[in-house]
């Protein structure tokens, strides 16, 4: 239209919003596990002992960017985290709570997000991240985010996710009674 300005088409705005969202640098989804296996003499998680699960980072982030006269405002909220435990089980949690060494009684289950292995890991894990670790399960955390946006007179919600994995040694302890 002559002498006036027109808003860019919604498709172009959404494409730009996706680009800005991708550059937002949401926190890595590296799975945290407590108690950490390196804290015990066996250097492994133990069958039958509850584990706490969480990921580090904020639960909400905001960002904005302005380019070529188009201002984008983003508000990202963590919705949930899905932990694929490597033993065929999946745990999805809306919130998590970090395990704090010496502040939690050993063997106490997480009040919000946890898992207890029932079987020791086979050796080696077919999905091992390092492909070398024996007696491990590969644990993958996937954080799910909802991103509300406004730009160019439009608004909407996008979803995105971040994933990370680690190998977790899991074994079984057995008591042996020796009679004298």
mmCIF file of the C-alpha atoms, coordinates in Angstrom:
data_MODEL
# 
_entry.id   MODEL 
# 
loop_
_atom_site.group_PDB 
_atom_site.id 
_atom_site.type_symbol 
_atom_site.label_atom_id 
_atom_site.label_alt_id 
_atom_site.label_comp_id 
_atom_site.label_asym_id 
_atom_site.label_entity_id 
_atom_site.label_seq_id 
_atom_site.pdbx_PDB_ins_code 
_atom_site.Cartn_x 
_atom_site.Cartn_y 
_atom_site.Cartn_z 
_atom_site.occupancy 
_atom_site.B_iso_or_equiv 
_atom_site.pdbx_formal_charge 
_atom_site.auth_seq_id 
_atom_site.auth_comp_id 
_atom_site.auth_asym_id 
_atom_site.auth_atom_id 
_atom_site.pdbx_PDB_model_num 
ATOM 1   C CA . UNK A 1 1   ? 0.000  0.000   0.000  1.00 0.00 ? 1   UNK A CA 1 
ATOM 2   C CA . UNK A 1 2   ? 1.359  3.408   -0.960 1.00 0.00 ? 2   UNK A CA 1 
ATOM 3   C CA . UNK A 1 3   ? 2.682  5.652   1.785  1.00 0.00 ? 3   UNK A CA 1 
ATOM 4   C CA . UNK A 1 4   ? 1.935  3.129   4.552  1.00 0.00 ? 4   UNK A CA 1 
ATOM 5   C CA . UNK A 1 5   ? 3.593  0.155   6.062  1.00 0.00 ? 5   UNK A CA 1 
ATOM 6   C CA . UNK A 1 6   ? 2.190  -3.301  6.183  1.00 0.00 ? 6   UNK A CA 1 
ATOM 7   C CA . UNK A 1 7   ? 2.878  -5.967  8.736  1.00 0.00 ? 7   UNK A CA 1 
ATOM 8   C CA . UNK A 1 8   ? 4.997  -8.877  7.551  1.00 0.00 ? 8   UNK A CA 1 
ATOM 9   C CA . UNK A 1 9   ? 3.071  -12.085 6.899  1.00 0.00 ? 9   UNK A CA 1 
ATOM 10  C CA . UNK A 1 10  ? 2.555  -14.350 9.918  1.00 0.00 ? 10  UNK A CA 1 
ATOM 11  C CA . UNK A 1 11  ? 4.575  -17.164 8.278  1.00 0.00 ? 11  UNK A CA 1 
ATOM 12  C CA . UNK A 1 12  ? 7.640  -14.927 7.992  1.00 0.00 ? 12  UNK A CA 1 
ATOM 13  C CA . UNK A 1 13  ? 7.262  -13.741 11.587 1.00 0.00 ? 13  UNK A CA 1 
ATOM 14  C CA . UNK A 1 14  ? 6.918  -17.332 12.886 1.00 0.00 ? 14  UNK A CA 1 
ATOM 15  C CA . UNK A 1 15  ? 10.007 -18.410 10.932 1.00 0.00 ? 15  UNK A CA 1 
ATOM 16  C CA . UNK A 1 16  ? 11.979 -15.570 12.528 1.00 0.00 ? 16  UNK A CA 1 
ATOM 17  C CA . UNK A 1 17  ? 10.579 -16.450 15.973 1.00 0.00 ? 17  UNK A CA 1 
ATOM 18  C CA . UNK A 1 18  ? 11.780 -20.062 15.521 1.00 0.00 ? 18  UNK A CA 1 
ATOM 19  C CA . UNK A 1 19  ? 15.267 -18.767 14.671 1.00 0.00 ? 19  UNK A CA 1 
ATOM 20  C CA . UNK A 1 20  ? 15.327 -16.549 17.767 1.00 0.00 ? 20  UNK A CA 1 
ATOM 21  C CA . UNK A 1 21  ? 14.012 -19.432 19.914 1.00 0.00 ? 21  UNK A CA 1 
ATOM 22  C CA . UNK A 1 22  ? 16.772 -21.740 18.629 1.00 0.00 ? 22  UNK A CA 1 
ATOM 23  C CA . UNK A 1 23  ? 19.397 -19.179 19.638 1.00 0.00 ? 23  UNK A CA 1 
ATOM 24  C CA . UNK A 1 24  ? 17.866 -18.719 23.109 1.00 0.00 ? 24  UNK A CA 1 
ATOM 25  C CA . UNK A 1 25  ? 20.367 -21.129 24.739 1.00 0.00 ? 25  UNK A CA 1 
ATOM 26  C CA . UNK A 1 26  ? 18.012 -23.094 26.935 1.00 0.00 ? 26  UNK A CA 1 
ATOM 27  C CA . UNK A 1 27  ? 19.842 -25.051 29.658 1.00 0.00 ? 27  UNK A CA 1 
ATOM 28  C CA . UNK A 1 28  ? 21.476 -28.352 28.734 1.00 0.00 ? 28  UNK A CA 1 
ATOM 29  C CA . UNK A 1 29  ? 19.425 -31.380 29.721 1.00 0.00 ? 29  UNK A CA 1 
ATOM 30  C CA . UNK A 1 30  ? 22.230 -33.424 31.263 1.00 0.00 ? 30  UNK A CA 1 
ATOM 31  C CA . UNK A 1 31  ? 20.697 -35.975 33.657 1.00 0.00 ? 31  UNK A CA 1 
ATOM 32  C CA . UNK A 1 32  ? 21.750 -35.511 37.275 1.00 0.00 ? 32  UNK A CA 1 
ATOM 33  C CA . UNK A 1 33  ? 21.484 -38.487 39.631 1.00 0.00 ? 33  UNK A CA 1 
ATOM 34  C CA . UNK A 1 34  ? 21.728 -38.654 43.387 1.00 0.00 ? 34  UNK A CA 1 
ATOM 35  C CA . UNK A 1 35  ? 23.252 -40.107 45.313 1.00 0.00 ? 35  UNK A CA 1 
ATOM 36  C CA . UNK A 1 36  ? 26.075 -39.871 42.809 1.00 0.00 ? 36  UNK A CA 1 
ATOM 37  C CA . UNK A 1 37  ? 27.679 -43.284 42.208 1.00 0.00 ? 37  UNK A CA 1 
ATOM 38  C CA . UNK A 1 38  ? 31.161 -41.815 42.724 1.00 0.00 ? 38  UNK A CA 1 
ATOM 39  C CA . UNK A 1 39  ? 30.259 -41.203 46.378 1.00 0.00 ? 39  UNK A CA 1 
ATOM 40  C CA . UNK A 1 40  ? 30.301 -44.903 47.287 1.00 0.00 ? 40  UNK A CA 1 
ATOM 41  C CA . UNK A 1 41  ? 33.079 -47.484 47.335 1.00 0.00 ? 41  UNK A CA 1 
ATOM 42  C CA . UNK A 1 42  ? 31.521 -49.437 44.439 1.00 0.00 ? 42  UNK A CA 1 
ATOM 43  C CA . UNK A 1 43  ? 31.326 -46.454 42.037 1.00 0.00 ? 43  UNK A CA 1 
ATOM 44  C CA . UNK A 1 44  ? 27.874 -47.496 40.900 1.00 0.00 ? 44  UNK A CA 1 
ATOM 45  C CA . UNK A 1 45  ? 24.190 -47.026 41.581 1.00 0.00 ? 45  UNK A CA 1 
ATOM 46  C CA . UNK A 1 46  ? 22.781 -50.032 43.403 1.00 0.00 ? 46  UNK A CA 1 
ATOM 47  C CA . UNK A 1 47  ? 19.740 -52.142 42.506 1.00 0.00 ? 47  UNK A CA 1 
ATOM 48  C CA . UNK A 1 48  ? 16.905 -51.498 44.963 1.00 0.00 ? 48  UNK A CA 1 
ATOM 49  C CA . UNK A 1 49  ? 18.218 -48.135 46.220 1.00 0.00 ? 49  UNK A CA 1 
ATOM 50  C CA . UNK A 1 50  ? 16.069 -45.142 45.142 1.00 0.00 ? 50  UNK A CA 1 
ATOM 51  C CA . UNK A 1 51  ? 17.736 -42.519 42.961 1.00 0.00 ? 51  UNK A CA 1 
ATOM 52  C CA . UNK A 1 52  ? 16.790 -38.854 42.664 1.00 0.00 ? 52  UNK A CA 1 
ATOM 53  C CA . UNK A 1 53  ? 16.597 -37.421 39.137 1.00 0.00 ? 53  UNK A CA 1 
ATOM 54  C CA . UNK A 1 54  ? 16.928 -33.798 38.031 1.00 0.00 ? 54  UNK A CA 1 
ATOM 55  C CA . UNK A 1 55  ? 18.471 -31.402 35.522 1.00 0.00 ? 55  UNK A CA 1 
ATOM 56  C CA . UNK A 1 56  ? 20.261 -28.172 36.317 1.00 0.00 ? 56  UNK A CA 1 
ATOM 57  C CA . UNK A 1 57  ? 19.110 -24.755 35.181 1.00 0.00 ? 57  UNK A CA 1 
ATOM 58  C CA . UNK A 1 58  ? 16.264 -22.289 35.476 1.00 0.00 ? 58  UNK A CA 1 
ATOM 59  C CA . UNK A 1 59  ? 12.610 -23.240 34.996 1.00 0.00 ? 59  UNK A CA 1 
ATOM 60  C CA . UNK A 1 60  ? 11.850 -20.021 33.112 1.00 0.00 ? 60  UNK A CA 1 
ATOM 61  C CA . UNK A 1 61  ? 13.781 -17.806 30.727 1.00 0.00 ? 61  UNK A CA 1 
ATOM 62  C CA . UNK A 1 62  ? 13.005 -14.687 28.733 1.00 0.00 ? 62  UNK A CA 1 
ATOM 63  C CA . UNK A 1 63  ? 14.672 -13.228 25.664 1.00 0.00 ? 63  UNK A CA 1 
ATOM 64  C CA . UNK A 1 64  ? 14.084 -10.490 23.167 1.00 0.00 ? 64  UNK A CA 1 
ATOM 65  C CA . UNK A 1 65  ? 15.643 -9.440  19.911 1.00 0.00 ? 65  UNK A CA 1 
ATOM 66  C CA . UNK A 1 66  ? 14.993 -6.701  17.426 1.00 0.00 ? 66  UNK A CA 1 
ATOM 67  C CA . UNK A 1 67  ? 16.163 -6.909  13.846 1.00 0.00 ? 67  UNK A CA 1 
ATOM 68  C CA . UNK A 1 68  ? 15.085 -5.076  10.700 1.00 0.00 ? 68  UNK A CA 1 
ATOM 69  C CA . UNK A 1 69  ? 12.288 -3.345  12.612 1.00 0.00 ? 69  UNK A CA 1 
ATOM 70  C CA . UNK A 1 70  ? 10.826 -6.599  13.972 1.00 0.00 ? 70  UNK A CA 1 
ATOM 71  C CA . UNK A 1 71  ? 10.914 -6.960  17.759 1.00 0.00 ? 71  UNK A CA 1 
ATOM 72  C CA . UNK A 1 72  ? 10.508 -10.459 19.199 1.00 0.00 ? 72  UNK A CA 1 
ATOM 73  C CA . UNK A 1 73  ? 9.736  -11.183 22.846 1.00 0.00 ? 73  UNK A CA 1 
ATOM 74  C CA . UNK A 1 74  ? 10.006 -14.750 24.188 1.00 0.00 ? 74  UNK A CA 1 
ATOM 75  C CA . UNK A 1 75  ? 8.980  -16.300 27.502 1.00 0.00 ? 75  UNK A CA 1 
ATOM 76  C CA . UNK A 1 76  ? 10.106 -19.943 27.837 1.00 0.00 ? 76  UNK A CA 1 
ATOM 77  C CA . UNK A 1 77  ? 8.737  -22.159 30.638 1.00 0.00 ? 77  UNK A CA 1 
ATOM 78  C CA . UNK A 1 78  ? 9.986  -25.624 31.556 1.00 0.00 ? 78  UNK A CA 1 
ATOM 79  C CA . UNK A 1 79  ? 6.968  -27.958 31.300 1.00 0.00 ? 79  UNK A CA 1 
ATOM 80  C CA . UNK A 1 80  ? 8.444  -31.343 32.212 1.00 0.00 ? 80  UNK A CA 1 
ATOM 81  C CA . UNK A 1 81  ? 11.480 -33.586 31.998 1.00 0.00 ? 81  UNK A CA 1 
ATOM 82  C CA . UNK A 1 82  ? 11.378 -37.137 30.682 1.00 0.00 ? 82  UNK A CA 1 
ATOM 83  C CA . UNK A 1 83  ? 14.104 -39.506 31.836 1.00 0.00 ? 83  UNK A CA 1 
ATOM 84  C CA . UNK A 1 84  ? 14.653 -42.627 29.740 1.00 0.00 ? 84  UNK A CA 1 
ATOM 85  C CA . UNK A 1 85  ? 16.393 -44.873 32.250 1.00 0.00 ? 85  UNK A CA 1 
ATOM 86  C CA . UNK A 1 86  ? 17.975 -47.456 29.931 1.00 0.00 ? 86  UNK A CA 1 
ATOM 87  C CA . UNK A 1 87  ? 16.215 -50.371 31.604 1.00 0.00 ? 87  UNK A CA 1 
ATOM 88  C CA . UNK A 1 88  ? 13.043 -50.009 29.534 1.00 0.00 ? 88  UNK A CA 1 
ATOM 89  C CA . UNK A 1 89  ? 11.414 -47.607 31.975 1.00 0.00 ? 89  UNK A CA 1 
ATOM 90  C CA . UNK A 1 90  ? 10.654 -43.927 31.475 1.00 0.00 ? 90  UNK A CA 1 
ATOM 91  C CA . UNK A 1 91  ? 9.992  -41.355 34.191 1.00 0.00 ? 91  UNK A CA 1 
ATOM 92  C CA . UNK A 1 92  ? 8.309  -38.013 33.385 1.00 0.00 ? 92  UNK A CA 1 
ATOM 93  C CA . UNK A 1 93  ? 8.351  -35.290 36.028 1.00 0.00 ? 93  UNK A CA 1 
ATOM 94  C CA . UNK A 1 94  ? 6.758  -31.833 36.025 1.00 0.00 ? 94  UNK A CA 1 
ATOM 95  C CA . UNK A 1 95  ? 9.320  -30.723 38.606 1.00 0.00 ? 95  UNK A CA 1 
ATOM 96  C CA . UNK A 1 96  ? 12.525 -32.064 40.087 1.00 0.00 ? 96  UNK A CA 1 
ATOM 97  C CA . UNK A 1 97  ? 14.518 -31.534 43.245 1.00 0.00 ? 97  UNK A CA 1 
ATOM 98  C CA . UNK A 1 98  ? 18.303 -31.947 43.481 1.00 0.00 ? 98  UNK A CA 1 
ATOM 99  C CA . UNK A 1 99  ? 19.750 -34.512 45.863 1.00 0.00 ? 99  UNK A CA 1 
ATOM 100 C CA . UNK A 1 100 ? 21.862 -32.775 48.512 1.00 0.00 ? 100 UNK A CA 1 
ATOM 101 C CA . UNK A 1 101 ? 24.613 -34.948 49.931 1.00 0.00 ? 101 UNK A CA 1 
ATOM 102 C CA . UNK A 1 102 ? 24.495 -35.264 53.728 1.00 0.00 ? 102 UNK A CA 1 
ATOM 103 C CA . UNK A 1 103 ? 21.118 -33.470 53.826 1.00 0.00 ? 103 UNK A CA 1 
ATOM 104 C CA . UNK A 1 104 ? 19.092 -36.486 52.706 1.00 0.00 ? 104 UNK A CA 1 
ATOM 105 C CA . UNK A 1 105 ? 18.935 -39.789 54.540 1.00 0.00 ? 105 UNK A CA 1 
ATOM 106 C CA . UNK A 1 106 ? 20.536 -42.547 52.407 1.00 0.00 ? 106 UNK A CA 1 
ATOM 107 C CA . UNK A 1 107 ? 17.936 -44.633 50.596 1.00 0.00 ? 107 UNK A CA 1 
ATOM 108 C CA . UNK A 1 108 ? 15.219 -41.982 50.909 1.00 0.00 ? 108 UNK A CA 1 
ATOM 109 C CA . UNK A 1 109 ? 13.176 -41.717 47.692 1.00 0.00 ? 109 UNK A CA 1 
ATOM 110 C CA . UNK A 1 110 ? 12.857 -38.368 45.940 1.00 0.00 ? 110 UNK A CA 1 
ATOM 111 C CA . UNK A 1 111 ? 9.707  -36.493 46.906 1.00 0.00 ? 111 UNK A CA 1 
ATOM 112 C CA . UNK A 1 112 ? 9.123  -35.447 43.277 1.00 0.00 ? 112 UNK A CA 1 
ATOM 113 C CA . UNK A 1 113 ? 11.196 -37.349 40.701 1.00 0.00 ? 113 UNK A CA 1 
ATOM 114 C CA . UNK A 1 114 ? 13.041 -40.604 41.101 1.00 0.00 ? 114 UNK A CA 1 
ATOM 115 C CA . UNK A 1 115 ? 13.662 -44.150 39.932 1.00 0.00 ? 115 UNK A CA 1 
ATOM 116 C CA . UNK A 1 116 ? 14.748 -47.444 41.476 1.00 0.00 ? 116 UNK A CA 1 
ATOM 117 C CA . UNK A 1 117 ? 16.516 -49.984 39.296 1.00 0.00 ? 117 UNK A CA 1 
ATOM 118 C CA . UNK A 1 118 ? 15.289 -53.552 39.721 1.00 0.00 ? 118 UNK A CA 1 
ATOM 119 C CA . UNK A 1 119 ? 17.962 -55.274 37.613 1.00 0.00 ? 119 UNK A CA 1 
ATOM 120 C CA . UNK A 1 120 ? 21.709 -54.717 37.288 1.00 0.00 ? 120 UNK A CA 1 
ATOM 121 C CA . UNK A 1 121 ? 22.919 -53.403 33.945 1.00 0.00 ? 121 UNK A CA 1 
ATOM 122 C CA . UNK A 1 122 ? 24.154 -55.868 31.366 1.00 0.00 ? 122 UNK A CA 1 
ATOM 123 C CA . UNK A 1 123 ? 27.710 -55.571 30.196 1.00 0.00 ? 123 UNK A CA 1 
ATOM 124 C CA . UNK A 1 124 ? 28.250 -53.625 27.963 1.00 0.00 ? 124 UNK A CA 1 
ATOM 125 C CA . UNK A 1 125 ? 25.177 -51.469 27.351 1.00 0.00 ? 125 UNK A CA 1 
ATOM 126 C CA . UNK A 1 126 ? 24.135 -51.566 23.668 1.00 0.00 ? 126 UNK A CA 1 
ATOM 127 C CA . UNK A 1 127 ? 23.233 -47.864 23.868 1.00 0.00 ? 127 UNK A CA 1 
ATOM 128 C CA . UNK A 1 128 ? 26.271 -46.727 25.855 1.00 0.00 ? 128 UNK A CA 1 
ATOM 129 C CA . UNK A 1 129 ? 27.171 -43.123 25.095 1.00 0.00 ? 129 UNK A CA 1 
ATOM 130 C CA . UNK A 1 130 ? 30.883 -43.953 25.263 1.00 0.00 ? 130 UNK A CA 1 
ATOM 131 C CA . UNK A 1 131 ? 30.443 -47.451 23.816 1.00 0.00 ? 131 UNK A CA 1 
ATOM 132 C CA . UNK A 1 132 ? 33.064 -48.624 26.328 1.00 0.00 ? 132 UNK A CA 1 
ATOM 133 C CA . UNK A 1 133 ? 31.307 -48.537 29.674 1.00 0.00 ? 133 UNK A CA 1 
ATOM 134 C CA . UNK A 1 134 ? 30.496 -51.973 30.986 1.00 0.00 ? 134 UNK A CA 1 
ATOM 135 C CA . UNK A 1 135 ? 27.616 -52.665 33.342 1.00 0.00 ? 135 UNK A CA 1 
ATOM 136 C CA . UNK A 1 136 ? 25.908 -49.373 32.547 1.00 0.00 ? 136 UNK A CA 1 
ATOM 137 C CA . UNK A 1 137 ? 22.538 -48.046 31.582 1.00 0.00 ? 137 UNK A CA 1 
ATOM 138 C CA . UNK A 1 138 ? 22.390 -45.001 29.341 1.00 0.00 ? 138 UNK A CA 1 
ATOM 139 C CA . UNK A 1 139 ? 20.150 -42.406 30.981 1.00 0.00 ? 139 UNK A CA 1 
ATOM 140 C CA . UNK A 1 140 ? 18.700 -39.696 28.723 1.00 0.00 ? 140 UNK A CA 1 
ATOM 141 C CA . UNK A 1 141 ? 16.971 -36.564 29.989 1.00 0.00 ? 141 UNK A CA 1 
ATOM 142 C CA . UNK A 1 142 ? 14.704 -34.588 27.660 1.00 0.00 ? 142 UNK A CA 1 
ATOM 143 C CA . UNK A 1 143 ? 13.392 -31.255 28.899 1.00 0.00 ? 143 UNK A CA 1 
ATOM 144 C CA . UNK A 1 144 ? 10.161 -30.015 27.336 1.00 0.00 ? 144 UNK A CA 1 
ATOM 145 C CA . UNK A 1 145 ? 9.638  -26.253 27.003 1.00 0.00 ? 145 UNK A CA 1 
ATOM 146 C CA . UNK A 1 146 ? 6.683  -24.065 26.084 1.00 0.00 ? 146 UNK A CA 1 
ATOM 147 C CA . UNK A 1 147 ? 7.692  -20.733 24.535 1.00 0.00 ? 147 UNK A CA 1 
ATOM 148 C CA . UNK A 1 148 ? 5.148  -17.901 24.384 1.00 0.00 ? 148 UNK A CA 1 
ATOM 149 C CA . UNK A 1 149 ? 6.083  -15.245 21.840 1.00 0.00 ? 149 UNK A CA 1 
ATOM 150 C CA . UNK A 1 150 ? 4.975  -11.882 20.492 1.00 0.00 ? 150 UNK A CA 1 
ATOM 151 C CA . UNK A 1 151 ? 6.324  -10.242 17.353 1.00 0.00 ? 151 UNK A CA 1 
ATOM 152 C CA . UNK A 1 152 ? 5.076  -8.039  14.526 1.00 0.00 ? 152 UNK A CA 1 
ATOM 153 C CA . UNK A 1 153 ? 1.562  -7.775  15.952 1.00 0.00 ? 153 UNK A CA 1 
ATOM 154 C CA . UNK A 1 154 ? 1.237  -11.566 16.249 1.00 0.00 ? 154 UNK A CA 1 
ATOM 155 C CA . UNK A 1 155 ? 1.574  -13.960 19.168 1.00 0.00 ? 155 UNK A CA 1 
ATOM 156 C CA . UNK A 1 156 ? 1.651  -17.669 19.728 1.00 0.00 ? 156 UNK A CA 1 
ATOM 157 C CA . UNK A 1 157 ? 3.238  -20.596 21.523 1.00 0.00 ? 157 UNK A CA 1 
ATOM 158 C CA . UNK A 1 158 ? 5.996  -22.889 20.309 1.00 0.00 ? 158 UNK A CA 1 
ATOM 159 C CA . UNK A 1 159 ? 7.259  -26.059 21.938 1.00 0.00 ? 159 UNK A CA 1 
ATOM 160 C CA . UNK A 1 160 ? 10.862 -27.167 21.969 1.00 0.00 ? 160 UNK A CA 1 
ATOM 161 C CA . UNK A 1 161 ? 13.025 -29.659 23.802 1.00 0.00 ? 161 UNK A CA 1 
ATOM 162 C CA . UNK A 1 162 ? 16.622 -30.255 24.855 1.00 0.00 ? 162 UNK A CA 1 
ATOM 163 C CA . UNK A 1 163 ? 18.220 -33.674 25.428 1.00 0.00 ? 163 UNK A CA 1 
ATOM 164 C CA . UNK A 1 164 ? 21.358 -35.031 27.060 1.00 0.00 ? 164 UNK A CA 1 
ATOM 165 C CA . UNK A 1 165 ? 22.651 -38.478 28.037 1.00 0.00 ? 165 UNK A CA 1 
ATOM 166 C CA . UNK A 1 166 ? 25.091 -40.143 30.391 1.00 0.00 ? 166 UNK A CA 1 
ATOM 167 C CA . UNK A 1 167 ? 26.192 -43.648 31.223 1.00 0.00 ? 167 UNK A CA 1 
ATOM 168 C CA . UNK A 1 168 ? 25.257 -44.825 34.711 1.00 0.00 ? 168 UNK A CA 1 
ATOM 169 C CA . UNK A 1 169 ? 26.920 -47.902 36.190 1.00 0.00 ? 169 UNK A CA 1 
ATOM 170 C CA . UNK A 1 170 ? 24.273 -49.985 37.987 1.00 0.00 ? 170 UNK A CA 1 
ATOM 171 C CA . UNK A 1 171 ? 25.093 -53.134 39.891 1.00 0.00 ? 171 UNK A CA 1 
ATOM 172 C CA . UNK A 1 172 ? 23.785 -55.441 42.556 1.00 0.00 ? 172 UNK A CA 1 
ATOM 173 C CA . UNK A 1 173 ? 25.224 -55.988 46.018 1.00 0.00 ? 173 UNK A CA 1 
ATOM 174 C CA . UNK A 1 174 ? 25.026 -59.410 47.609 1.00 0.00 ? 174 UNK A CA 1 
ATOM 175 C CA . UNK A 1 175 ? 25.692 -60.356 51.186 1.00 0.00 ? 175 UNK A CA 1 
ATOM 176 C CA . UNK A 1 176 ? 27.683 -63.474 51.896 1.00 0.00 ? 176 UNK A CA 1 
ATOM 177 C CA . UNK A 1 177 ? 27.324 -65.116 55.289 1.00 0.00 ? 177 UNK A CA 1 
ATOM 178 C CA . UNK A 1 178 ? 30.428 -66.920 56.495 1.00 0.00 ? 178 UNK A CA 1 
ATOM 179 C CA . UNK A 1 179 ? 30.047 -69.219 59.446 1.00 0.00 ? 179 UNK A CA 1 
ATOM 180 C CA . UNK A 1 180 ? 32.970 -70.053 61.575 1.00 0.00 ? 180 UNK A CA 1 
# 
